[in-house]
XYZ file of C-alpha atoms in Angstrom:
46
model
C 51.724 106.184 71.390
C 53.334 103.899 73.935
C 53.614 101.243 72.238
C 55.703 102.960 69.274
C 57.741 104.724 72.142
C 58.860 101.365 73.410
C 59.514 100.227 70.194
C 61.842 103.044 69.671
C 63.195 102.108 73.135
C 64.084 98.359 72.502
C 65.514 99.501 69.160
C 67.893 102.495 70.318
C 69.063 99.390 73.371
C 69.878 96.686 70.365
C 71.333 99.198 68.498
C 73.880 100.268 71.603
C 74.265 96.847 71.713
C 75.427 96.366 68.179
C 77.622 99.428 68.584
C 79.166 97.984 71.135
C 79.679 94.896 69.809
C 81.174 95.656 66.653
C 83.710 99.147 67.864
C 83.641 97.592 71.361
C 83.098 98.767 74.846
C 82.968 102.387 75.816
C 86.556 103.677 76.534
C 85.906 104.750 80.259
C 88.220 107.154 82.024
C 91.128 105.949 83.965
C 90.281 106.540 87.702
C 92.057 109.033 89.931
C 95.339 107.716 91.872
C 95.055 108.212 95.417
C 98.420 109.218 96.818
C 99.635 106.863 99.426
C 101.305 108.356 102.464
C 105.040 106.818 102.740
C 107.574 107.446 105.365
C 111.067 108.458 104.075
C 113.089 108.228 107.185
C 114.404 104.940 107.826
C 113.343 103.190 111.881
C 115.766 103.604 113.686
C 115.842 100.570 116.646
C 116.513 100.865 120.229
């Protein structure tokens, strides 16, 4: 039996591959934007 389960293993990895290949990559989700802390008041000099 594990012989026929890594079969089954290398086959289900090509065909991701060929999936892959041929529709392309997975669409991943777009990460998160941090927000960026900005000061709106203008320095004033001394």
């Amino acid at each position: 039996m594990g012989y026929l389960e890594k079969v089954l293993e290398k086959l289900k990895q090509w065909a991701g591959k060929l999936i892959e290949v041929l529709l392309g990559p997975e669409i991943q989700p777009e990460p998160e934007l941090i927000p960026i802390p900005v000061e709106d008041r203008p320095r004033r000099y001394r």
